[in-house]
mmJSON file of the N, C-alpha and C atoms, coordinates in Angstrom:
{"data_MODEL":{"atom_site":{
"group_PDB":["ATOM","ATOM","ATOM","ATOM","ATOM","ATOM","ATOM","ATOM","ATOM","ATOM","ATOM","ATOM","ATOM","ATOM","ATOM","ATOM","ATOM","ATOM","ATOM","ATOM","ATOM","ATOM","ATOM","ATOM","ATOM","ATOM","ATOM","ATOM","ATOM","ATOM","ATOM","ATOM","ATOM","ATOM","ATOM","ATOM","ATOM","ATOM","ATOM","ATOM","ATOM","ATOM","ATOM","ATOM","ATOM","ATOM","ATOM","ATOM","ATOM","ATOM","ATOM","ATOM","ATOM","ATOM","ATOM","ATOM","ATOM","ATOM","ATOM","ATOM","ATOM","ATOM","ATOM","ATOM","ATOM","ATOM","ATOM","ATOM","ATOM","ATOM","ATOM","ATOM","ATOM","ATOM","ATOM","ATOM","ATOM","ATOM","ATOM","ATOM","ATOM","ATOM","ATOM","ATOM","ATOM","ATOM","ATOM","ATOM","ATOM","ATOM","ATOM","ATOM","ATOM","ATOM","ATOM","ATOM","ATOM","ATOM","ATOM","ATOM","ATOM","ATOM","ATOM","ATOM","ATOM","ATOM","ATOM","ATOM","ATOM","ATOM","ATOM","ATOM","ATOM","ATOM","ATOM","ATOM","ATOM","ATOM","ATOM","ATOM","ATOM","ATOM","ATOM","ATOM","ATOM","ATOM","ATOM","ATOM","ATOM","ATOM","ATOM","ATOM","ATOM","ATOM","ATOM","ATOM","ATOM","ATOM","ATOM","ATOM","ATOM","ATOM","ATOM","ATOM","ATOM","ATOM","ATOM","ATOM","ATOM","ATOM","ATOM","ATOM","ATOM","ATOM","ATOM","ATOM","ATOM","ATOM","ATOM","ATOM","ATOM","ATOM","ATOM","ATOM","ATOM","ATOM","ATOM","ATOM","ATOM","ATOM","ATOM","ATOM","ATOM","ATOM","ATOM","ATOM","ATOM","ATOM","ATOM","ATOM","ATOM","ATOM","ATOM","ATOM","ATOM","ATOM","ATOM","ATOM","ATOM","ATOM","ATOM","ATOM","ATOM","ATOM","ATOM","ATOM","ATOM","ATOM","ATOM","ATOM","ATOM","ATOM","ATOM","ATOM","ATOM","ATOM","ATOM","ATOM","ATOM","ATOM","ATOM","ATOM","ATOM","ATOM","ATOM","ATOM","ATOM","ATOM","ATOM","ATOM","ATOM","ATOM","ATOM","ATOM","ATOM","ATOM","ATOM","ATOM","ATOM","ATOM","ATOM","ATOM","ATOM","ATOM"],
"id":[1,2,3,4,5,6,7,8,9,10,11,12,13,14,15,16,17,18,19,20,21,22,23,24,25,26,27,28,29,30,31,32,33,34,35,36,37,38,39,40,41,42,43,44,45,46,47,48,49,50,51,52,53,54,55,56,57,58,59,60,61,62,63,64,65,66,67,68,69,70,71,72,73,74,75,76,77,78,79,80,81,82,83,84,85,86,87,88,89,90,91,92,93,94,95,96,97,98,99,100,101,102,103,104,105,106,107,108,109,110,111,112,113,114,115,116,117,118,119,120,121,122,123,124,125,126,127,128,129,130,131,132,133,134,135,136,137,138,139,140,141,142,143,144,145,146,147,148,149,150,151,152,153,154,155,156,157,158,159,160,161,162,163,164,165,166,167,168,169,170,171,172,173,174,175,176,177,178,179,180,181,182,183,184,185,186,187,188,189,190,191,192,193,194,195,196,197,198,199,200,201,202,203,204,205,206,207,208,209,210,211,212,213,214,215,216,217,218,219,220,221,222,223,224,225,226,227,228,229,230,231,232,233,234],
"type_symbol":["N","C","C","N","C","C","N","C","C","N","C","C","N","C","C","N","C","C","N","C","C","N","C","C","N","C","C","N","C","C","N","C","C","N","C","C","N","C","C","N","C","C","N","C","C","N","C","C","N","C","C","N","C","C","N","C","C","N","C","C","N","C","C","N","C","C","N","C","C","N","C","C","N","C","C","N","C","C","N","C","C","N","C","C","N","C","C","N","C","C","N","C","C","N","C","C","N","C","C","N","C","C","N","C","C","N","C","C","N","C","C","N","C","C","N","C","C","N","C","C","N","C","C","N","C","C","N","C","C","N","C","C","N","C","C","N","C","C","N","C","C","N","C","C","N","C","C","N","C","C","N","C","C","N","C","C","N","C","C","N","C","C","N","C","C","N","C","C","N","C","C","N","C","C","N","C","C","N","C","C","N","C","C","N","C","C","N","C","C","N","C","C","N","C","C","N","C","C","N","C","C","N","C","C","N","C","C","N","C","C","N","C","C","N","C","C","N","C","C","N","C","C","N","C","C","N","C","C","N","C","C","N","C","C"],
"label_atom_id":["N","CA","C","N","CA","C","N","CA","C","N","CA","C","N","CA","C","N","CA","C","N","CA","C","N","CA","C","N","CA","C","N","CA","C","N","CA","C","N","CA","C","N","CA","C","N","CA","C","N","CA","C","N","CA","C","N","CA","C","N","CA","C","N","CA","C","N","CA","C","N","CA","C","N","CA","C","N","CA","C","N","CA","C","N","CA","C","N","CA","C","N","CA","C","N","CA","C","N","CA","C","N","CA","C","N","CA","C","N","CA","C","N","CA","C","N","CA","C","N","CA","C","N","CA","C","N","CA","C","N","CA","C","N","CA","C","N","CA","C","N","CA","C","N","CA","C","N","CA","C","N","CA","C","N","CA","C","N","CA","C","N","CA","C","N","CA","C","N","CA","C","N","CA","C","N","CA","C","N","CA","C","N","CA","C","N","CA","C","N","CA","C","N","CA","C","N","CA","C","N","CA","C","N","CA","C","N","CA","C","N","CA","C","N","CA","C","N","CA","C","N","CA","C","N","CA","C","N","CA","C","N","CA","C","N","CA","C","N","CA","C","N","CA","C","N","CA","C","N","CA","C","N","CA","C","N","CA","C","N","CA","C","N","CA","C","N","CA","C","N","CA","C"],
"label_alt_id":[null,null,null,null,null,null,null,null,null,null,null,null,null,null,null,null,null,null,null,null,null,null,null,null,null,null,null,null,null,null,null,null,null,null,null,null,null,null,null,null,null,null,null,null,null,null,null,null,null,null,null,null,null,null,null,null,null,null,null,null,null,null,null,null,null,null,null,null,null,null,null,null,null,null,null,null,null,null,null,null,null,null,null,null,null,null,null,null,null,null,null,null,null,null,null,null,null,null,null,null,null,null,null,null,null,null,null,null,null,null,null,null,null,null,null,null,null,null,null,null,null,null,null,null,null,null,null,null,null,null,null,null,null,null,null,null,null,null,null,null,null,null,null,null,null,null,null,null,null,null,null,null,null,null,null,null,null,null,null,null,null,null,null,null,null,null,null,null,null,null,null,null,null,null,null,null,null,null,null,null,null,null,null,null,null,null,null,null,null,null,null,null,null,null,null,null,null,null,null,null,null,null,null,null,null,null,null,null,null,null,null,null,null,null,null,null,null,null,null,null,null,null,null,null,null,null,null,null,null,null,null,null,null,null],
"label_comp_id":["MET","MET","MET","SER","SER","SER","ILE","ILE","ILE","LEU","LEU","LEU","PHE","PHE","PHE","ALA","ALA","ALA","ASN","ASN","ASN","THR","THR","THR","ALA","ALA","ALA","LEU","LEU","LEU","LEU","LEU","LEU","GLN","GLN","GLN","ARG","ARG","ARG","ALA","ALA","ALA","GLY","GLY","GLY","ARG","ARG","ARG","ARG","ARG","ARG","ALA","ALA","ALA","ALA","ALA","ALA","VAL","VAL","VAL","GLY","GLY","GLY","ASP","ASP","ASP","HIS","HIS","HIS","GLN","GLN","GLN","PRO","PRO","PRO","ASN","ASN","ASN","SER","SER","SER","TRP","TRP","TRP","VAL","VAL","VAL","LYS","LYS","LYS","LEU","LEU","LEU","LEU","LEU","LEU","ASP","ASP","ASP","LYS","LYS","LYS","TRP","TRP","TRP","LEU","LEU","LEU","SER","SER","SER","CYS","CYS","CYS","SER","SER","SER","GLU","GLU","GLU","ARG","ARG","ARG","ALA","ALA","ALA","HIS","HIS","HIS","GLN","GLN","GLN","ARG","ARG","ARG","ALA","ALA","ALA","GLY","GLY","GLY","LEU","LEU","LEU","ARG","ARG","ARG","ASN","ASN","ASN","ILE","ILE","ILE","ALA","ALA","ALA","ASP","ASP","ASP","ASP","ASP","ASP","PRO","PRO","PRO","HIS","HIS","HIS","LEU","LEU","LEU","LEU","LEU","LEU","ALA","ALA","ALA","ASP","ASP","ASP","LEU","LEU","LEU","GLY","GLY","GLY","LEU","LEU","LEU","THR","THR","THR","ARG","ARG","ARG","ASP","ASP","ASP","GLU","GLU","GLU","ALA","ALA","ALA","LEU","LEU","LEU","GLU","GLU","GLU","GLN","GLN","GLN","ALA","ALA","ALA","ASP","ASP","ASP","LYS","LYS","LYS","PRO","PRO","PRO","PHE","PHE","PHE","TRP","TRP","TRP","GLN","GLN","GLN"],
"label_asym_id":["A","A","A","A","A","A","A","A","A","A","A","A","A","A","A","A","A","A","A","A","A","A","A","A","A","A","A","A","A","A","A","A","A","A","A","A","A","A","A","A","A","A","A","A","A","A","A","A","A","A","A","A","A","A","A","A","A","A","A","A","A","A","A","A","A","A","A","A","A","A","A","A","A","A","A","A","A","A","A","A","A","A","A","A","A","A","A","A","A","A","A","A","A","A","A","A","A","A","A","A","A","A","A","A","A","A","A","A","A","A","A","A","A","A","A","A","A","A","A","A","A","A","A","A","A","A","A","A","A","A","A","A","A","A","A","A","A","A","A","A","A","A","A","A","A","A","A","A","A","A","A","A","A","A","A","A","A","A","A","A","A","A","A","A","A","A","A","A","A","A","A","A","A","A","A","A","A","A","A","A","A","A","A","A","A","A","A","A","A","A","A","A","A","A","A","A","A","A","A","A","A","A","A","A","A","A","A","A","A","A","A","A","A","A","A","A","A","A","A","A","A","A","A","A","A","A","A","A","A","A","A","A","A","A"],
"label_entity_id":["1","1","1","1","1","1","1","1","1","1","1","1","1","1","1","1","1","1","1","1","1","1","1","1","1","1","1","1","1","1","1","1","1","1","1","1","1","1","1","1","1","1","1","1","1","1","1","1","1","1","1","1","1","1","1","1","1","1","1","1","1","1","1","1","1","1","1","1","1","1","1","1","1","1","1","1","1","1","1","1","1","1","1","1","1","1","1","1","1","1","1","1","1","1","1","1","1","1","1","1","1","1","1","1","1","1","1","1","1","1","1","1","1","1","1","1","1","1","1","1","1","1","1","1","1","1","1","1","1","1","1","1","1","1","1","1","1","1","1","1","1","1","1","1","1","1","1","1","1","1","1","1","1","1","1","1","1","1","1","1","1","1","1","1","1","1","1","1","1","1","1","1","1","1","1","1","1","1","1","1","1","1","1","1","1","1","1","1","1","1","1","1","1","1","1","1","1","1","1","1","1","1","1","1","1","1","1","1","1","1","1","1","1","1","1","1","1","1","1","1","1","1","1","1","1","1","1","1","1","1","1","1","1","1"],
"label_seq_id":[1,1,1,2,2,2,3,3,3,4,4,4,5,5,5,6,6,6,7,7,7,8,8,8,9,9,9,10,10,10,11,11,11,12,12,12,13,13,13,14,14,14,15,15,15,16,16,16,17,17,17,18,18,18,19,19,19,20,20,20,21,21,21,22,22,22,23,23,23,24,24,24,25,25,25,26,26,26,27,27,27,28,28,28,29,29,29,30,30,30,31,31,31,32,32,32,33,33,33,34,34,34,35,35,35,36,36,36,37,37,37,38,38,38,39,39,39,40,40,40,41,41,41,42,42,42,43,43,43,44,44,44,45,45,45,46,46,46,47,47,47,48,48,48,49,49,49,50,50,50,51,51,51,52,52,52,53,53,53,54,54,54,55,55,55,56,56,56,57,57,57,58,58,58,59,59,59,60,60,60,61,61,61,62,62,62,63,63,63,64,64,64,65,65,65,66,66,66,67,67,67,68,68,68,69,69,69,70,70,70,71,71,71,72,72,72,73,73,73,74,74,74,75,75,75,76,76,76,77,77,77,78,78,78],
"pdbx_PDB_ins_code":[null,null,null,null,null,null,null,null,null,null,null,null,null,null,null,null,null,null,null,null,null,null,null,null,null,null,null,null,null,null,null,null,null,null,null,null,null,null,null,null,null,null,null,null,null,null,null,null,null,null,null,null,null,null,null,null,null,null,null,null,null,null,null,null,null,null,null,null,null,null,null,null,null,null,null,null,null,null,null,null,null,null,null,null,null,null,null,null,null,null,null,null,null,null,null,null,null,null,null,null,null,null,null,null,null,null,null,null,null,null,null,null,null,null,null,null,null,null,null,null,null,null,null,null,null,null,null,null,null,null,null,null,null,null,null,null,null,null,null,null,null,null,null,null,null,null,null,null,null,null,null,null,null,null,null,null,null,null,null,null,null,null,null,null,null,null,null,null,null,null,null,null,null,null,null,null,null,null,null,null,null,null,null,null,null,null,null,null,null,null,null,null,null,null,null,null,null,null,null,null,null,null,null,null,null,null,null,null,null,null,null,null,null,null,null,null,null,null,null,null,null,null,null,null,null,null,null,null,null,null,null,null,null,null],
"Cartn_x":[-7.085,-6.394,-6.533,-6.922,-7.018,-5.718,-5.659,-4.469,-4.059,-5.031,-4.708,-3.86,-4.141,-3.234,-2.023,-1.88,-0.672,0.338,-0.172,0.68,1.092,2.274,2.556,3.607,3.969,4.887,4.312,2.862,2.283,2.432,2.253,2.36,3.91,4.753,6.221,6.468,6.026,6.2,5.608,4.412,3.781,4.453,5.085,5.882,7.083,7.882,8.881,8.638,7.509,7.215,6.767,6.111,5.917,7.126,8.252,9.314,10.511,10.209,11.048,11.439,12.752,13.048,13.174,12.831,13.009,11.503,10.689,9.349,9.412,8.552,8.371,7.439,7.557,6.577,5.196,4.066,2.815,2.373,1.696,1.278,0.054,-0.576,-1.61,-0.974,0.164,0.914,1.301,1.875,2.325,1.075,0.108,-1.281,-1.634,-1.652,-2.098,-1.237,0.134,1.014,0.862,0.551,0.353,-1.077,-2.078,-3.274,-3.166,-2.369,-2.146,-1.418,-0.472,0.456,-0.611,-1.311,-2.168,-3.195,-3.811,-4.866,-4.243,-2.987,-2.262,-2.022,-1.525,-1.373,-2.657,-3.723,-5.032,-5.523,-5.275,-5.599,-4.668,-3.401,-2.691,-2.994,-3.224,-3.631,-4.834,-5.98,-7.226,-6.864,-6.124,-5.761,-5.046,-4.171,-3.507,-4.482,-5.409,-6.662,-7.295,-7.648,-8.322,-7.643,-6.33,-5.684,-5.089,-5.511,-4.942,-5.429,-6.447,-6.853,-6.308,-5.583,-5.016,-3.755,-3.228,-1.877,-0.913,-1.446,-0.492,-0.013,-0.916,-0.54,0.374,0.102,0.884,2.279,2.322,3.619,4.385,3.675,4.508,4.96,4.328,4.783,5.784,5.918,6.788,6.336,4.946,4.222,3.437,3.233,2.203,0.866,-0.019,-1.485,-1.449,-0.801,-0.734,0.018,1.166,1.925,1.082,0.399,-0.452,-1.664,-2.201,-3.355,-2.734,-1.55,-0.929,-0.694,-0.19,0.091,-1.231,-2.278,-3.468,-4.172,-4.003,-4.673,-4.098,-2.901,-2.339,-3.249,-3.12,-3.898,-3.264,-4.088,-3.42,-2.431,-2.395,-1.456,-0.123,0.068,1.364,2.173],
"Cartn_y":[-5.103,-5.256,-6.793,-7.009,-8.323,-8.929,-10.248,-11.019,-10.899,-10.706,-10.608,-9.465,-8.336,-7.202,-7.131,-7.89,-7.841,-8.938,-9.864,-11.096,-10.801,-10.043,-9.906,-10.887,-11.899,-12.931,-13.655,-14.03,-14.672,-13.908,-12.619,-11.756,-11.898,-11.817,-11.896,-13.249,-14.238,-15.607,-15.579,-15.032,-15.034,-14.192,-13.106,-12.2,-12.894,-13.656,-14.394,-15.509,-16.089,-17.198,-16.607,-15.39,-14.788,-14.313,-13.995,-13.514,-14.474,-15.784,-16.84,-16.978,-17.228,-17.454,-16.108,-16.145,-15.001,-14.257,-14.663,-14.019,-12.697,-11.897,-10.629,-10.865,-10.241,-10.252,-9.913,-10.631,-10.425,-8.973,-8.264,-6.948,-6.91,-8.087,-8.331,-8.37,-8.985,-9.152,-7.832,-6.971,-5.558,-4.772,-4.974,-4.058,-4.615,-5.827,-6.322,-5.927,-5.853,-5.338,-3.906,-3.076,-1.682,-1.473,-2.126,-1.992,-2.374,-3.483,-3.944,-2.771,-2.204,-1.205,-0.051,0.526,1.694,1.226,0.018,-0.35,-0.385,-0.834,-0.888,0.578,1.525,2.898,3.413,3.206,3.791,3.388,2.031,1.487,1.944,2.097,2.775,4.191,4.984,6.41,6.567,5.648,5.595,5.375,4.467,4.139,5.306,5.93,7.207,8.21,8.45,9.472,9.039,7.858,7.259,7.579,7.557,7.706,9.299,10.132,11.543,12.186,11.817,12.557,11.797,10.911,10.199,10.504,11.49,11.85,10.844,9.859,8.671,7.777,7.395,6.767,7.446,8.737,9.647,9.744,9.909,9.949,8.753,7.468,6.301,6.262,6.88,6.863,8.056,9.046,10.092,11.152,11.245,12.374,13.309,14.427,15.406,15.212,15.732,15.693,16.081,17.356,18.103,17.087,16.577,15.518,14.334,13.854,12.731,13.008,14.129,14.535,14.752,15.413,15.773,14.595,13.514,12.082,11.344,11.607,10.891,11.638,12.799,13.581,13.347,12.717,12.415,11.417,11.557,10.594,9.146,8.233,6.874,6.519,7.288,6.845,7.572,8.253,8.921,8.324],
"Cartn_z":[8.182,7.154,6.577,5.498,4.991,4.743,4.794,4.576,3.058,2.161,0.747,0.555,1.125,0.827,1.648,2.822,3.537,2.924,2.08,1.743,0.236,0.074,-1.305,-1.863,-1.007,-1.413,-2.576,-2.576,-3.585,-4.822,-4.835,-6.021,-6.583,-5.589,-6.159,-6.779,-6.251,-6.82,-8.185,-8.372,-9.666,-10.735,-10.194,-11.033,-11.575,-10.611,-11.108,-12.132,-11.771,-12.739,-14.124,-14.174,-15.4,-16.183,-15.517,-16.211,-16.554,-16.375,-16.746,-18.131,-18.354,-19.842,-20.592,-21.85,-22.687,-22.797,-22.028,-21.916,-21.264,-21.624,-20.852,-19.732,-18.647,-17.666,-18.053,-17.529,-17.935,-17.443,-18.342,-17.88,-16.798,-16.694,-15.702,-14.271,-14.339,-12.895,-12.503,-13.431,-13.173,-12.575,-13.418,-13.043,-11.649,-11.336,-10.08,-8.903,-9.213,-8.297,-7.993,-9.008,-8.884,-8.049,-8.431,-7.78,-6.25,-5.963,-4.428,-3.697,-4.321,-3.85,-3.474,-4.413,-4.202,-3.095,-3.151,-2.149,-0.703,-0.534,0.716,1.273,0.342,0.733,1.095,0.46,0.821,2.253,2.484,3.912,4.877,4.549,5.7,5.75,4.884,4.984,5.718,5.58,6.206,7.736,8.018,9.345,10.022,9.512,9.932,10.14,9.356,9.612,10.77,11.004,12.113,13.452,13.463,14.765,14.901,14.012,14.125,15.249,15.935,17.168,18.364,18.289,19.565,19.777,20.612,20.807,21.149,21.976,22.315,21.181,20.318,19.207,18.211,18.0,17.147,17.713,19.058,19.754,19.48,19.553,19.236,17.956,16.89,15.534,15.34,16.128,16.129,15.198,15.024,14.305,15.024,14.43,14.966,14.117,14.724,14.225,12.803,12.536,11.202,10.33,10.64,9.787,9.442,10.362,10.107,9.082,9.275,8.471,7.023,6.978,5.712,4.958,5.59,4.962,4.532,5.436,5.124,3.973,3.787,2.696,1.258,1.232,-0.052,-0.77,-2.23,-2.98,-3.007,-3.181,-2.962,-3.853,-5.053,-6.143,-5.837,-4.904,-4.597,-3.481],
"occupancy":[1.0,1.0,1.0,1.0,1.0,1.0,1.0,1.0,1.0,1.0,1.0,1.0,1.0,1.0,1.0,1.0,1.0,1.0,1.0,1.0,1.0,1.0,1.0,1.0,1.0,1.0,1.0,1.0,1.0,1.0,1.0,1.0,1.0,1.0,1.0,1.0,1.0,1.0,1.0,1.0,1.0,1.0,1.0,1.0,1.0,1.0,1.0,1.0,1.0,1.0,1.0,1.0,1.0,1.0,1.0,1.0,1.0,1.0,1.0,1.0,1.0,1.0,1.0,1.0,1.0,1.0,1.0,1.0,1.0,1.0,1.0,1.0,1.0,1.0,1.0,1.0,1.0,1.0,1.0,1.0,1.0,1.0,1.0,1.0,1.0,1.0,1.0,1.0,1.0,1.0,1.0,1.0,1.0,1.0,1.0,1.0,1.0,1.0,1.0,1.0,1.0,1.0,1.0,1.0,1.0,1.0,1.0,1.0,1.0,1.0,1.0,1.0,1.0,1.0,1.0,1.0,1.0,1.0,1.0,1.0,1.0,1.0,1.0,1.0,1.0,1.0,1.0,1.0,1.0,1.0,1.0,1.0,1.0,1.0,1.0,1.0,1.0,1.0,1.0,1.0,1.0,1.0,1.0,1.0,1.0,1.0,1.0,1.0,1.0,1.0,1.0,1.0,1.0,1.0,1.0,1.0,1.0,1.0,1.0,1.0,1.0,1.0,1.0,1.0,1.0,1.0,1.0,1.0,1.0,1.0,1.0,1.0,1.0,1.0,1.0,1.0,1.0,1.0,1.0,1.0,1.0,1.0,1.0,1.0,1.0,1.0,1.0,1.0,1.0,1.0,1.0,1.0,1.0,1.0,1.0,1.0,1.0,1.0,1.0,1.0,1.0,1.0,1.0,1.0,1.0,1.0,1.0,1.0,1.0,1.0,1.0,1.0,1.0,1.0,1.0,1.0,1.0,1.0,1.0,1.0,1.0,1.0,1.0,1.0,1.0,1.0,1.0,1.0,1.0,1.0,1.0,1.0,1.0,1.0],
"B_iso_or_equiv":[0.0,0.0,0.0,0.0,0.0,0.0,0.0,0.0,0.0,0.0,0.0,0.0,0.0,0.0,0.0,0.0,0.0,0.0,0.0,0.0,0.0,0.0,0.0,0.0,0.0,0.0,0.0,0.0,0.0,0.0,0.0,0.0,0.0,0.0,0.0,0.0,0.0,0.0,0.0,0.0,0.0,0.0,0.0,0.0,0.0,0.0,0.0,0.0,0.0,0.0,0.0,0.0,0.0,0.0,0.0,0.0,0.0,0.0,0.0,0.0,0.0,0.0,0.0,0.0,0.0,0.0,0.0,0.0,0.0,0.0,0.0,0.0,0.0,0.0,0.0,0.0,0.0,0.0,0.0,0.0,0.0,0.0,0.0,0.0,0.0,0.0,0.0,0.0,0.0,0.0,0.0,0.0,0.0,0.0,0.0,0.0,0.0,0.0,0.0,0.0,0.0,0.0,0.0,0.0,0.0,0.0,0.0,0.0,0.0,0.0,0.0,0.0,0.0,0.0,0.0,0.0,0.0,0.0,0.0,0.0,0.0,0.0,0.0,0.0,0.0,0.0,0.0,0.0,0.0,0.0,0.0,0.0,0.0,0.0,0.0,0.0,0.0,0.0,0.0,0.0,0.0,0.0,0.0,0.0,0.0,0.0,0.0,0.0,0.0,0.0,0.0,0.0,0.0,0.0,0.0,0.0,0.0,0.0,0.0,0.0,0.0,0.0,0.0,0.0,0.0,0.0,0.0,0.0,0.0,0.0,0.0,0.0,0.0,0.0,0.0,0.0,0.0,0.0,0.0,0.0,0.0,0.0,0.0,0.0,0.0,0.0,0.0,0.0,0.0,0.0,0.0,0.0,0.0,0.0,0.0,0.0,0.0,0.0,0.0,0.0,0.0,0.0,0.0,0.0,0.0,0.0,0.0,0.0,0.0,0.0,0.0,0.0,0.0,0.0,0.0,0.0,0.0,0.0,0.0,0.0,0.0,0.0,0.0,0.0,0.0,0.0,0.0,0.0,0.0,0.0,0.0,0.0,0.0,0.0],
"pdbx_formal_charge":[null,null,null,null,null,null,null,null,null,null,null,null,null,null,null,null,null,null,null,null,null,null,null,null,null,null,null,null,null,null,null,null,null,null,null,null,null,null,null,null,null,null,null,null,null,null,null,null,null,null,null,null,null,null,null,null,null,null,null,null,null,null,null,null,null,null,null,null,null,null,null,null,null,null,null,null,null,null,null,null,null,null,null,null,null,null,null,null,null,null,null,null,null,null,null,null,null,null,null,null,null,null,null,null,null,null,null,null,null,null,null,null,null,null,null,null,null,null,null,null,null,null,null,null,null,null,null,null,null,null,null,null,null,null,null,null,null,null,null,null,null,null,null,null,null,null,null,null,null,null,null,null,null,null,null,null,null,null,null,null,null,null,null,null,null,null,null,null,null,null,null,null,null,null,null,null,null,null,null,null,null,null,null,null,null,null,null,null,null,null,null,null,null,null,null,null,null,null,null,null,null,null,null,null,null,null,null,null,null,null,null,null,null,null,null,null,null,null,null,null,null,null,null,null,null,null,null,null,null,null,null,null,null,null],
"auth_seq_id":[1,1,1,2,2,2,3,3,3,4,4,4,5,5,5,6,6,6,7,7,7,8,8,8,9,9,9,10,10,10,11,11,11,12,12,12,13,13,13,14,14,14,15,15,15,16,16,16,17,17,17,18,18,18,19,19,19,20,20,20,21,21,21,22,22,22,23,23,23,24,24,24,25,25,25,26,26,26,27,27,27,28,28,28,29,29,29,30,30,30,31,31,31,32,32,32,33,33,33,34,34,34,35,35,35,36,36,36,37,37,37,38,38,38,39,39,39,40,40,40,41,41,41,42,42,42,43,43,43,44,44,44,45,45,45,46,46,46,47,47,47,48,48,48,49,49,49,50,50,50,51,51,51,52,52,52,53,53,53,54,54,54,55,55,55,56,56,56,57,57,57,58,58,58,59,59,59,60,60,60,61,61,61,62,62,62,63,63,63,64,64,64,65,65,65,66,66,66,67,67,67,68,68,68,69,69,69,70,70,70,71,71,71,72,72,72,73,73,73,74,74,74,75,75,75,76,76,76,77,77,77,78,78,78],
"auth_comp_id":["MET","MET","MET","SER","SER","SER","ILE","ILE","ILE","LEU","LEU","LEU","PHE","PHE","PHE","ALA","ALA","ALA","ASN","ASN","ASN","THR","THR","THR","ALA","ALA","ALA","LEU","LEU","LEU","LEU","LEU","LEU","GLN","GLN","GLN","ARG","ARG","ARG","ALA","ALA","ALA","GLY","GLY","GLY","ARG","ARG","ARG","ARG","ARG","ARG","ALA","ALA","ALA","ALA","ALA","ALA","VAL","VAL","VAL","GLY","GLY","GLY","ASP","ASP","ASP","HIS","HIS","HIS","GLN","GLN","GLN","PRO","PRO","PRO","ASN","ASN","ASN","SER","SER","SER","TRP","TRP","TRP","VAL","VAL","VAL","LYS","LYS","LYS","LEU","LEU","LEU","LEU","LEU","LEU","ASP","ASP","ASP","LYS","LYS","LYS","TRP","TRP","TRP","LEU","LEU","LEU","SER","SER","SER","CYS","CYS","CYS","SER","SER","SER","GLU","GLU","GLU","ARG","ARG","ARG","ALA","ALA","ALA","HIS","HIS","HIS","GLN","GLN","GLN","ARG","ARG","ARG","ALA","ALA","ALA","GLY","GLY","GLY","LEU","LEU","LEU","ARG","ARG","ARG","ASN","ASN","ASN","ILE","ILE","ILE","ALA","ALA","ALA","ASP","ASP","ASP","ASP","ASP","ASP","PRO","PRO","PRO","HIS","HIS","HIS","LEU","LEU","LEU","LEU","LEU","LEU","ALA","ALA","ALA","ASP","ASP","ASP","LEU","LEU","LEU","GLY","GLY","GLY","LEU","LEU","LEU","THR","THR","THR","ARG","ARG","ARG","ASP","ASP","ASP","GLU","GLU","GLU","ALA","ALA","ALA","LEU","LEU","LEU","GLU","GLU","GLU","GLN","GLN","GLN","ALA","ALA","ALA","ASP","ASP","ASP","LYS","LYS","LYS","PRO","PRO","PRO","PHE","PHE","PHE","TRP","TRP","TRP","GLN","GLN","GLN"],
"auth_asym_id":["A","A","A","A","A","A","A","A","A","A","A","A","A","A","A","A","A","A","A","A","A","A","A","A","A","A","A","A","A","A","A","A","A","A","A","A","A","A","A","A","A","A","A","A","A","A","A","A","A","A","A","A","A","A","A","A","A","A","A","A","A","A","A","A","A","A","A","A","A","A","A","A","A","A","A","A","A","A","A","A","A","A","A","A","A","A","A","A","A","A","A","A","A","A","A","A","A","A","A","A","A","A","A","A","A","A","A","A","A","A","A","A","A","A","A","A","A","A","A","A","A","A","A","A","A","A","A","A","A","A","A","A","A","A","A","A","A","A","A","A","A","A","A","A","A","A","A","A","A","A","A","A","A","A","A","A","A","A","A","A","A","A","A","A","A","A","A","A","A","A","A","A","A","A","A","A","A","A","A","A","A","A","A","A","A","A","A","A","A","A","A","A","A","A","A","A","A","A","A","A","A","A","A","A","A","A","A","A","A","A","A","A","A","A","A","A","A","A","A","A","A","A","A","A","A","A","A","A","A","A","A","A","A","A"],
"auth_atom_id":["N","CA","C","N","CA","C","N","CA","C","N","CA","C","N","CA","C","N","CA","C","N","CA","C","N","CA","C","N","CA","C","N","CA","C","N","CA","C","N","CA","C","N","CA","C","N","CA","C","N","CA","C","N","CA","C","N","CA","C","N","CA","C","N","CA","C","N","CA","C","N","CA","C","N","CA","C","N","CA","C","N","CA","C","N","CA","C","N","CA","C","N","CA","C","N","CA","C","N","CA","C","N","CA","C","N","CA","C","N","CA","C","N","CA","C","N","CA","C","N","CA","C","N","CA","C","N","CA","C","N","CA","C","N","CA","C","N","CA","C","N","CA","C","N","CA","C","N","CA","C","N","CA","C","N","CA","C","N","CA","C","N","CA","C","N","CA","C","N","CA","C","N","CA","C","N","CA","C","N","CA","C","N","CA","C","N","CA","C","N","CA","C","N","CA","C","N","CA","C","N","CA","C","N","CA","C","N","CA","C","N","CA","C","N","CA","C","N","CA","C","N","CA","C","N","CA","C","N","CA","C","N","CA","C","N","CA","C","N","CA","C","N","CA","C","N","CA","C","N","CA","C","N","CA","C","N","CA","C","N","CA","C","N","CA","C","N","CA","C","N","CA","C"],
"pdbx_PDB_model_num":[1,1,1,1,1,1,1,1,1,1,1,1,1,1,1,1,1,1,1,1,1,1,1,1,1,1,1,1,1,1,1,1,1,1,1,1,1,1,1,1,1,1,1,1,1,1,1,1,1,1,1,1,1,1,1,1,1,1,1,1,1,1,1,1,1,1,1,1,1,1,1,1,1,1,1,1,1,1,1,1,1,1,1,1,1,1,1,1,1,1,1,1,1,1,1,1,1,1,1,1,1,1,1,1,1,1,1,1,1,1,1,1,1,1,1,1,1,1,1,1,1,1,1,1,1,1,1,1,1,1,1,1,1,1,1,1,1,1,1,1,1,1,1,1,1,1,1,1,1,1,1,1,1,1,1,1,1,1,1,1,1,1,1,1,1,1,1,1,1,1,1,1,1,1,1,1,1,1,1,1,1,1,1,1,1,1,1,1,1,1,1,1,1,1,1,1,1,1,1,1,1,1,1,1,1,1,1,1,1,1,1,1,1,1,1,1,1,1,1,1,1,1,1,1,1,1,1,1,1,1,1,1,1,1]
}}}
């Protein structure tokens, strides 16, 4: 996973600066935040799909193979 997707503190600071005063938050900041959230979910679900055949890792997560695949098959926007 890249640091860009894991470090949302930068985005949060940008959002706070955009909302200062009587100004509305910039729509591009909201769009970027949404894109980063969807991208992170897609990466997490791909990782979950990759470990679905490893019973030891699934046991660490407390999931069954069917539960892992069910979560991995969800669309990234949900």
